[in-house]
mmCIF file of C-alpha atoms and ligand atoms in Angstrom:
data_model
loop_
_atom_site.group_PDB
_atom_site.id
_atom_site.type_symbol
_atom_site.label_atom_id
_atom_site.label_comp_id
_atom_site.label_asym_id
_atom_site.label_seq_id
_atom_site.Cartn_x
_atom_site.Cartn_y
_atom_site.Cartn_z
ATOM 1 C CA MET W 1 -91.584 51.735 -255.112
ATOM 2 C CA ARG W 2 -94.055 54.467 -255.916
ATOM 3 C CA GLN W 3 -92.573 55.826 -258.994
ATOM 4 C CA TYR W 4 -96.037 56.760 -260.727
ATOM 5 C CA GLY W 5 -99.131 58.991 -260.547
ATOM 6 C CA PHE W 6 -101.775 60.486 -262.275
ATOM 7 C CA GLY W 7 -102.280 64.025 -262.923
ATOM 8 C CA ILE W 8 -106.099 65.146 -263.830
ATOM 9 C CA ASP W 9 -107.851 68.094 -265.109
ATOM 10 C CA ILE W 10 -111.362 68.482 -265.242
ATOM 11 C CA GLY W 11 -112.805 70.974 -267.711
ATOM 12 C CA GLY W 12 -116.270 71.719 -268.618
ATOM 13 C CA THR W 13 -115.971 69.801 -271.849
ATOM 14 C CA THR W 14 -113.451 66.997 -271.445
ATOM 15 C CA VAL W 15 -111.362 65.543 -268.207
ATOM 16 C CA LYS W 16 -107.667 65.374 -269.247
ATOM 17 C CA MET W 17 -105.652 62.855 -267.932
ATOM 18 C CA GLY W 18 -101.684 62.173 -267.694
ATOM 19 C CA LEU W 19 -100.097 59.305 -266.330
ATOM 20 C CA PHE W 20 -96.421 60.110 -265.121
ATOM 21 C CA LYS W 21 -93.481 58.997 -263.490
ATOM 22 C CA ILE W 22 -93.246 60.865 -260.194
ATOM 23 C CA ASN W 23 -90.060 62.914 -261.576
ATOM 24 C CA GLY W 24 -92.604 64.655 -263.863
ATOM 25 C CA THR W 25 -92.121 62.520 -267.054
ATOM 26 C CA LEU W 26 -95.321 62.249 -269.247
ATOM 27 C CA LEU W 27 -95.812 58.777 -270.009
ATOM 28 C CA GLU W 28 -99.314 58.659 -271.626
ATOM 29 C CA LYS W 29 -102.169 61.308 -271.755
ATOM 30 C CA TRP W 30 -105.721 61.134 -273.013
ATOM 31 C CA GLU W 31 -109.117 62.984 -272.558
ATOM 32 C CA VAL W 32 -112.474 61.607 -271.808
ATOM 33 C CA GLU W 33 -116.130 63.567 -272.144
ATOM 34 C CA THR W 34 -116.941 65.453 -269.302
ATOM 35 C CA ARG W 35 -120.514 64.089 -268.175
ATOM 36 C CA LYS W 36 -122.201 66.908 -266.906
ATOM 37 C CA GLU W 37 -125.778 65.503 -266.835
ATOM 38 C CA GLU W 38 -127.440 64.689 -263.592
ATOM 39 C CA ASN W 39 -125.503 67.785 -261.991
ATOM 40 C CA GLY W 40 -122.148 65.902 -262.826
ATOM 41 C CA LYS W 41 -122.808 62.713 -260.266
ATOM 42 C CA SER W 42 -120.553 60.386 -262.941
ATOM 43 C CA ILE W 43 -117.772 62.626 -263.322
ATOM 44 C CA LEU W 44 -115.730 61.210 -260.590
ATOM 45 C CA ALA W 45 -116.907 58.030 -261.395
ATOM 46 C CA ASP W 46 -115.795 58.058 -264.679
ATOM 47 C CA ILE W 47 -112.288 59.378 -263.836
ATOM 48 C CA ALA W 48 -111.965 56.378 -261.095
ATOM 49 C CA CYS W 49 -112.960 53.886 -264.029
ATOM 50 C CA GLN W 50 -110.407 55.370 -266.249
ATOM 51 C CA ILE W 51 -107.483 55.313 -263.751
ATOM 52 C CA GLY W 52 -108.656 51.417 -263.020
ATOM 53 C CA ASN W 53 -108.506 51.013 -266.534
ATOM 54 C CA LYS W 54 -105.286 52.299 -267.306
ATOM 55 C CA ILE W 55 -103.151 50.725 -264.362
ATOM 56 C CA HIS W 56 -104.730 47.308 -265.607
ATOM 57 C CA GLU W 57 -103.620 48.258 -269.103
ATOM 58 C CA LYS W 58 -100.064 48.812 -268.134
ATOM 59 C CA GLY W 59 -99.775 46.089 -265.480
ATOM 60 C CA ILE W 60 -98.588 48.575 -262.898
ATOM 61 C CA HIS W 61 -99.106 47.553 -259.383
ATOM 62 C CA ARG W 62 -101.304 49.908 -257.097
ATOM 63 C CA ASN W 63 -98.430 49.876 -254.632
ATOM 64 C CA ASP W 64 -96.502 51.521 -256.983
ATOM 65 C CA ILE W 65 -98.612 54.683 -257.503
ATOM 66 C CA PHE W 66 -98.296 57.504 -255.299
ATOM 67 C CA GLY W 67 -101.354 59.139 -255.697
ATOM 68 C CA VAL W 68 -104.035 61.163 -257.924
ATOM 69 C CA GLY W 69 -104.128 64.916 -258.206
ATOM 70 C CA ILE W 70 -106.857 66.727 -259.374
ATOM 71 C CA GLY W 71 -107.464 70.305 -260.862
ATOM 72 C CA VAL W 72 -111.556 71.347 -260.480
ATOM 73 C CA PRO W 73 -112.973 74.563 -262.224
ATOM 74 C CA GLY W 74 -114.103 76.185 -259.008
ATOM 75 C CA PRO W 75 -113.183 76.936 -255.428
ATOM 76 C CA VAL W 76 -111.678 74.291 -253.672
ATOM 77 C CA SER W 77 -110.906 74.619 -249.695
ATOM 78 C CA ASN W 78 -107.767 73.361 -248.390
ATOM 79 C CA ASP W 79 -109.150 70.331 -247.420
ATOM 80 C CA GLY W 80 -110.309 69.234 -250.792
ATOM 81 C CA ILE W 81 -113.716 70.180 -250.855
ATOM 82 C CA VAL W 82 -115.288 72.331 -253.898
ATOM 83 C CA LEU W 83 -117.648 74.763 -252.221
ATOM 84 C CA LYS W 84 -119.538 75.111 -255.590
ATOM 85 C CA CYS W 85 -118.734 74.193 -259.094
ATOM 86 C CA VAL W 86 -121.426 75.795 -261.518
ATOM 87 C CA ASN W 87 -119.771 74.533 -264.717
ATOM 88 C CA LEU W 88 -119.788 70.912 -263.636
ATOM 89 C CA GLY W 89 -123.341 71.078 -261.635
ATOM 90 C CA TRP W 90 -121.763 70.347 -258.252
ATOM 91 C CA GLY W 91 -122.821 71.566 -255.050
ATOM 92 C CA ILE W 92 -120.376 70.722 -251.880
ATOM 93 C CA LEU W 93 -118.718 68.011 -252.813
ATOM 94 C CA ASN W 94 -115.481 66.352 -250.992
ATOM 95 C CA VAL W 95 -113.559 65.322 -254.126
ATOM 96 C CA GLU W 96 -110.402 64.115 -252.324
ATOM 97 C CA LYS W 97 -112.250 61.934 -249.818
ATOM 98 C CA THR W 98 -114.877 60.588 -252.745
ATOM 99 C CA LEU W 99 -112.181 59.842 -255.340
ATOM 100 C CA SER W 100 -109.759 58.254 -252.912
ATOM 101 C CA GLU W 101 -112.667 55.539 -251.582
ATOM 102 C CA MET W 102 -113.167 54.774 -255.387
ATOM 103 C CA ILE W 103 -109.735 54.584 -256.230
ATOM 104 C CA ASP W 104 -108.531 53.387 -253.220
ATOM 105 C CA LEU W 105 -105.384 55.825 -253.675
ATOM 106 C CA PRO W 106 -104.130 59.354 -252.183
ATOM 107 C CA VAL W 107 -106.121 62.035 -253.887
ATOM 108 C CA LYS W 108 -105.162 65.855 -253.780
ATOM 109 C CA ALA W 109 -107.842 68.187 -255.161
ATOM 110 C CA GLY W 110 -107.523 71.909 -256.047
ATOM 111 C CA ASN W 111 -108.489 74.806 -257.914
ATOM 112 C CA ASP W 112 -107.625 74.340 -261.947
ATOM 113 C CA ALA W 113 -106.264 77.771 -262.495
ATOM 114 C CA ASN W 114 -103.573 77.284 -259.653
ATOM 115 C CA VAL W 115 -103.028 73.573 -260.024
ATOM 116 C CA ALA W 116 -102.008 74.842 -263.457
ATOM 117 C CA ALA W 117 -99.620 77.542 -261.937
ATOM 118 C CA LEU W 118 -97.977 74.724 -260.029
ATOM 119 C CA GLY W 119 -97.362 73.084 -263.215
ATOM 120 C CA GLU W 120 -95.796 75.816 -264.681
ATOM 121 C CA MET W 121 -93.741 76.129 -262.040
ATOM 122 C CA TRP W 122 -92.653 72.551 -261.831
ATOM 123 C CA GLN W 123 -92.118 71.969 -265.647
ATOM 124 C CA GLY W 124 -93.068 74.786 -267.506
ATOM 125 C CA GLY W 125 -92.117 78.831 -267.822
ATOM 126 C CA ALA W 126 -91.692 79.347 -264.206
ATOM 127 C CA ILE W 127 -88.924 76.319 -263.347
ATOM 128 C CA GLY W 128 -86.778 77.399 -260.874
ATOM 129 C CA TYR W 129 -89.352 80.098 -259.184
ATOM 130 C CA LYS W 130 -90.760 79.487 -255.925
ATOM 131 C CA ASN W 131 -92.757 82.972 -255.659
ATOM 132 C CA VAL W 132 -95.173 82.645 -258.803
ATOM 133 C CA VAL W 133 -98.488 84.410 -260.350
ATOM 134 C CA MET W 134 -99.753 83.116 -263.104
ATOM 135 C CA VAL W 135 -102.777 84.878 -265.241
ATOM 136 C CA THR W 136 -104.575 82.691 -267.963
ATOM 137 C CA LEU W 137 -105.980 84.964 -270.512
ATOM 138 C CA GLY W 138 -108.268 82.521 -271.990
ATOM 139 C CA THR W 139 -112.225 82.719 -272.298
ATOM 140 C CA GLY W 140 -112.304 84.348 -269.101
ATOM 141 C CA VAL W 141 -109.147 85.118 -267.162
ATOM 142 C CA GLY W 142 -108.021 82.518 -264.472
ATOM 143 C CA GLY W 143 -105.480 83.316 -261.972
ATOM 144 C CA GLY W 144 -102.993 80.887 -259.718
ATOM 145 C CA ILE W 145 -100.970 82.690 -256.860
ATOM 146 C CA ILE W 146 -97.792 80.430 -255.175
ATOM 147 C CA ILE W 147 -95.611 81.659 -252.652
ATOM 148 C CA ASN W 148 -92.859 79.846 -251.073
ATOM 149 C CA GLY W 149 -93.912 76.818 -253.102
ATOM 150 C CA ASN W 150 -97.545 76.962 -251.981
ATOM 151 C CA ILE W 151 -100.741 77.655 -253.563
ATOM 152 C CA ILE W 152 -102.371 80.324 -251.800
ATOM 153 C CA SER W 153 -106.335 79.307 -252.070
ATOM 154 C CA GLY W 154 -107.182 81.339 -249.149
ATOM 155 C CA ALA W 155 -110.562 80.909 -246.775
ATOM 156 C CA ASN W 156 -112.728 80.265 -249.310
ATOM 157 C CA GLY W 157 -110.623 78.456 -252.267
ATOM 158 C CA ALA W 158 -111.079 82.162 -254.020
ATOM 159 C CA GLY W 159 -107.392 83.062 -254.027
ATOM 160 C CA GLY W 160 -106.044 83.744 -257.104
ATOM 161 C CA GLU W 161 -109.444 85.048 -258.396
ATOM 162 C CA ILE W 162 -107.574 87.678 -260.561
ATOM 163 C CA GLY W 163 -110.231 87.912 -263.255
ATOM 164 C CA HIS W 164 -112.398 89.662 -260.996
ATOM 165 C CA ILE W 165 -109.849 92.077 -259.705
ATOM 166 C CA LYS W 166 -112.221 95.335 -260.325
ATOM 167 C CA VAL W 167 -110.364 97.601 -262.859
ATOM 168 C CA VAL W 168 -113.244 99.858 -264.209
ATOM 169 C CA LYS W 169 -115.190 101.873 -262.192
ATOM 170 C CA ASP W 170 -118.267 102.659 -264.143
ATOM 171 C CA GLU W 171 -119.040 99.569 -266.080
ATOM 172 C CA ILE W 172 -122.911 98.820 -266.522
ATOM 173 C CA GLU W 173 -122.441 95.416 -268.464
ATOM 174 C CA ALA W 174 -122.181 92.530 -265.737
ATOM 175 C CA CYS W 175 -119.161 90.247 -265.564
ATOM 176 C CA GLY W 176 -119.833 86.408 -265.567
ATOM 177 C CA CYS W 177 -119.558 86.510 -261.525
ATOM 178 C CA GLY W 178 -122.505 88.915 -261.663
ATOM 179 C CA LYS W 179 -120.638 92.019 -260.614
ATOM 180 C CA THR W 180 -119.104 94.810 -263.023
ATOM 181 C CA GLY W 181 -115.665 96.476 -263.844
ATOM 182 C CA CYS W 182 -113.978 92.591 -263.413
ATOM 183 C CA LEU W 183 -110.611 92.536 -265.177
ATOM 184 C CA GLU W 184 -111.983 89.565 -267.288
ATOM 185 C CA GLN W 185 -114.495 92.047 -268.886
ATOM 186 C CA TYR W 186 -111.630 93.340 -270.758
ATOM 187 C CA ALA W 187 -108.518 91.150 -270.832
ATOM 188 C CA SER W 188 -110.255 87.629 -271.641
ATOM 189 C CA ALA W 189 -110.267 86.596 -275.383
ATOM 190 C CA THR W 190 -114.081 87.473 -275.584
ATOM 191 C CA GLY W 191 -113.142 90.937 -273.424
ATOM 192 C CA ILE W 192 -110.707 92.070 -275.941
ATOM 193 C CA VAL W 193 -113.341 91.648 -278.854
ATOM 194 C CA ARG W 194 -115.924 93.319 -276.696
ATOM 195 C CA SER W 195 -113.510 96.307 -276.738
ATOM 196 C CA SER W 196 -113.075 96.088 -280.277
ATOM 197 C CA GLU W 197 -116.608 96.250 -281.002
ATOM 198 C CA LYS W 198 -117.333 99.377 -279.026
ATOM 199 C CA LEU W 199 -114.083 101.413 -280.372
ATOM 200 C CA LEU W 200 -115.200 100.612 -283.760
ATOM 201 C CA SER W 201 -118.490 101.710 -283.486
ATOM 202 C CA LYS W 202 -117.032 105.228 -282.000
ATOM 203 C CA ASP W 203 -113.826 105.994 -283.465
ATOM 204 C CA ASN W 204 -114.368 106.693 -287.446
ATOM 205 C CA ASN W 205 -110.428 106.192 -288.254
ATOM 206 C CA PRO W 206 -109.694 103.351 -290.841
ATOM 207 C CA SER W 207 -108.638 99.939 -289.736
ATOM 208 C CA ILE W 208 -108.238 96.573 -291.055
ATOM 209 C CA LEU W 209 -110.537 95.449 -288.394
ATOM 210 C CA ARG W 210 -113.466 96.734 -290.168
ATOM 211 C CA ASN W 211 -113.344 94.221 -292.913
ATOM 212 C CA ILE W 212 -112.993 91.250 -290.648
ATOM 213 C CA ASN W 213 -115.970 89.407 -290.167
ATOM 214 C CA GLY W 214 -116.214 87.632 -286.623
ATOM 215 C CA ILE W 215 -113.215 89.462 -285.006
ATOM 216 C CA THR W 216 -110.812 87.170 -282.937
ATOM 217 C CA ALA W 217 -108.301 88.323 -280.063
ATOM 218 C CA LYS W 218 -105.619 87.063 -282.671
ATOM 219 C CA ASP W 219 -107.122 89.353 -285.297
ATOM 220 C CA ILE W 220 -106.607 92.069 -283.194
ATOM 221 C CA PHE W 221 -102.961 91.321 -282.200
ATOM 222 C CA ASP W 222 -101.967 90.619 -285.981
ATOM 223 C CA ALA W 223 -103.518 93.846 -286.915
ATOM 224 C CA ALA W 224 -101.387 95.534 -284.214
ATOM 225 C CA LYS W 225 -98.114 93.857 -285.379
ATOM 226 C CA GLU W 226 -99.128 95.133 -288.656
ATOM 227 C CA GLY W 227 -99.021 98.847 -287.456
ATOM 228 C CA ASP W 228 -102.637 99.177 -287.367
ATOM 229 C CA MET W 229 -103.873 102.077 -285.305
ATOM 230 C CA LEU W 230 -107.107 101.473 -283.717
ATOM 231 C CA ALA W 231 -105.910 97.553 -282.772
ATOM 232 C CA ASN W 232 -102.674 99.231 -281.228
ATOM 233 C CA LYS W 233 -105.053 101.449 -279.270
ATOM 234 C CA LEU W 234 -106.774 98.145 -278.009
ATOM 235 C CA VAL W 235 -103.564 96.360 -277.464
ATOM 236 C CA GLU W 236 -102.500 99.502 -275.394
ATOM 237 C CA GLU W 237 -105.749 99.705 -273.437
ATOM 238 C CA LEU W 238 -105.672 95.605 -272.556
ATOM 239 C CA GLY W 239 -101.534 96.579 -271.494
ATOM 240 C CA GLU W 240 -102.890 99.337 -269.351
ATOM 241 C CA LYS W 241 -105.542 97.265 -267.399
ATOM 242 C CA LEU W 242 -103.164 94.201 -267.147
ATOM 243 C CA GLY W 243 -100.043 95.979 -266.307
ATOM 244 C CA SER W 244 -102.115 97.943 -262.996
ATOM 245 C CA ALA W 245 -104.166 95.025 -261.873
ATOM 246 C CA LEU W 246 -100.687 93.045 -261.850
ATOM 247 C CA ALA W 247 -98.665 95.856 -260.334
ATOM 248 C CA ASN W 248 -101.444 95.908 -257.367
ATOM 249 C CA ILE W 249 -100.972 92.150 -257.221
ATOM 250 C CA SER W 250 -97.369 92.756 -256.887
ATOM 251 C CA CYS W 251 -97.899 94.846 -253.597
ATOM 252 C CA VAL W 252 -99.814 92.053 -251.971
ATOM 253 C CA CYS W 253 -97.500 89.036 -252.597
ATOM 254 C CA ASP W 254 -94.513 90.242 -254.406
ATOM 255 C CA PRO W 255 -93.998 87.468 -256.907
ATOM 256 C CA GLU W 256 -90.643 86.644 -258.678
ATOM 257 C CA VAL W 257 -92.334 85.871 -262.143
ATOM 258 C CA PHE W 258 -95.885 86.597 -263.894
ATOM 259 C CA VAL W 259 -96.433 83.680 -266.007
ATOM 260 C CA LEU W 260 -98.885 84.529 -268.950
ATOM 261 C CA GLY W 261 -100.818 81.652 -270.321
ATOM 262 C CA GLY W 262 -104.242 80.807 -272.252
ATOM 263 C CA GLY W 263 -105.149 81.679 -275.915
ATOM 264 C CA VAL W 264 -104.349 85.284 -275.781
ATOM 265 C CA SER W 265 -101.050 84.841 -274.262
ATOM 266 C CA LYS W 266 -100.186 83.183 -277.819
ATOM 267 C CA ALA W 267 -99.791 86.461 -279.069
ATOM 268 C CA GLY W 268 -96.368 86.680 -277.503
ATOM 269 C CA LEU W 269 -93.895 89.332 -277.230
ATOM 270 C CA ILE W 270 -96.248 91.953 -278.149
ATOM 271 C CA LEU W 271 -98.333 90.953 -275.170
ATOM 272 C CA ILE W 272 -95.139 91.012 -272.756
ATOM 273 C CA ASP W 273 -93.641 94.172 -273.849
ATOM 274 C CA VAL W 274 -97.449 96.032 -273.581
ATOM 275 C CA ILE W 275 -98.074 94.719 -270.113
ATOM 276 C CA LYS W 276 -94.504 95.338 -268.924
ATOM 277 C CA LYS W 277 -94.381 99.028 -269.438
ATOM 278 C CA ASN W 278 -97.600 99.658 -268.039
ATOM 279 C CA TYR W 279 -96.324 97.283 -265.281
ATOM 280 C CA ILE W 280 -92.969 99.378 -264.213
ATOM 281 C CA GLU W 281 -95.239 102.765 -264.635
ATOM 282 C CA LYS W 282 -97.148 101.414 -261.895
ATOM 283 C CA ALA W 283 -95.611 99.001 -259.560
ATOM 284 C CA PHE W 284 -93.886 99.822 -256.119
ATOM 285 C CA HIS W 285 -90.584 100.562 -256.765
ATOM 286 C CA ALA W 286 -89.233 97.313 -254.983
ATOM 287 C CA CYS W 287 -90.955 95.363 -257.580
ATOM 288 C CA GLU W 288 -90.258 97.168 -261.031
ATOM 289 C CA GLY W 289 -88.143 94.141 -261.730
ATOM 290 C CA THR W 290 -90.426 91.787 -261.482
ATOM 291 C CA LYS W 291 -90.045 89.011 -264.696
ATOM 292 C CA PHE W 292 -92.670 88.267 -266.923
ATOM 293 C CA GLU W 293 -92.497 84.637 -268.865
ATOM 294 C CA LEU W 294 -94.814 83.016 -271.594
ATOM 295 C CA ALA W 295 -96.361 79.622 -270.340
ATOM 296 C CA LYS W 296 -94.697 76.658 -271.830
ATOM 297 C CA LEU W 297 -97.087 73.755 -271.010
ATOM 298 C CA GLY W 298 -100.255 74.856 -272.867
ATOM 299 C CA ASN W 299 -103.369 72.754 -272.132
ATOM 300 C CA ASP W 300 -101.304 70.427 -270.378
ATOM 301 C CA ALA W 301 -100.391 72.630 -267.362
ATOM 302 C CA GLY W 302 -103.212 71.213 -265.519
ATOM 303 C CA ILE W 303 -102.145 67.674 -265.803
ATOM 304 C CA TYR W 304 -98.687 68.567 -264.683
ATOM 305 C CA GLY W 305 -99.666 70.647 -261.918
ATOM 306 C CA GLY W 306 -102.207 67.636 -260.472
ATOM 307 C CA LEU W 307 -99.253 65.253 -260.370
ATOM 308 C CA ARG W 308 -97.210 68.125 -258.750
ATOM 309 C CA LEU W 309 -100.055 68.719 -256.124
ATOM 310 C CA VAL W 310 -100.084 65.250 -254.890
ATOM 311 C CA LEU W 311 -96.644 64.580 -254.229
ATOM 312 C CA ASP W 312 -96.696 67.171 -251.547
ATOM 313 C CA VAL W 313 -99.341 64.749 -249.478
HETATM 314 ZN ZN1 ZN V 1 -116.114 89.228 -262.417
#
């Protein structure tokens, strides 16, 4: 009986791997270094080797394995082809076919943020929902859209790239994508810090933040919780941009729930409250009641989602 499966999450520094029962029970998880040298040509071979070793170590029969699902940090087409993955050095690469031939098991690949959203829907903060938009507020801003249980990856594998929705018209600094005014420039951990530096230089009011060297997004939320006026202004600006972007998203795909993940989401209720307030102000009336939840799986969302992805094959 095919009762086991692997969920894999390829990141820029580590590859996270999980051995699961197909009911979603995580049996074991581990990480290996992402070897990016020579355009990342060893990455899939390393994964194949890890899977082979684990099967051997556990004495699992190959016929008992459902398959391997994998999240990749770049656009992935519906048939598992990576079109370009700058982080890993990959050009066009058929991840499903290449890895499947190495390990002789079914492989399904998807964009990492989409796959994480699937993980949260299956075993995390969005259990019980089928229409989910996940927003990951980390070093960048990632997103995953699931409608009727299916990932919306689109024609170019770029569906759910919420971080690159335009929210400011007159920005002069460039986003990582090369364009300007993207949500990521304001709502990522680095974006929040950038906004704080700007505000502190033009606003002379006192603030706890002035005494901190190397301000982090967490410092800003902590100061806001203490009642610091400038920090609260920053949180309010963040809420406006995110709330308004999510209101626009709900006009397009009308999710039941927004799940907030990534390091910035550790701020918790203060973040949900300010986004929700701004969201309700901007949202189309039919969508005003959309739920907001915090992600629950943390860094494991990708491996859970990876497994869920392959179960549909
Ligand atoms: Zn951008």
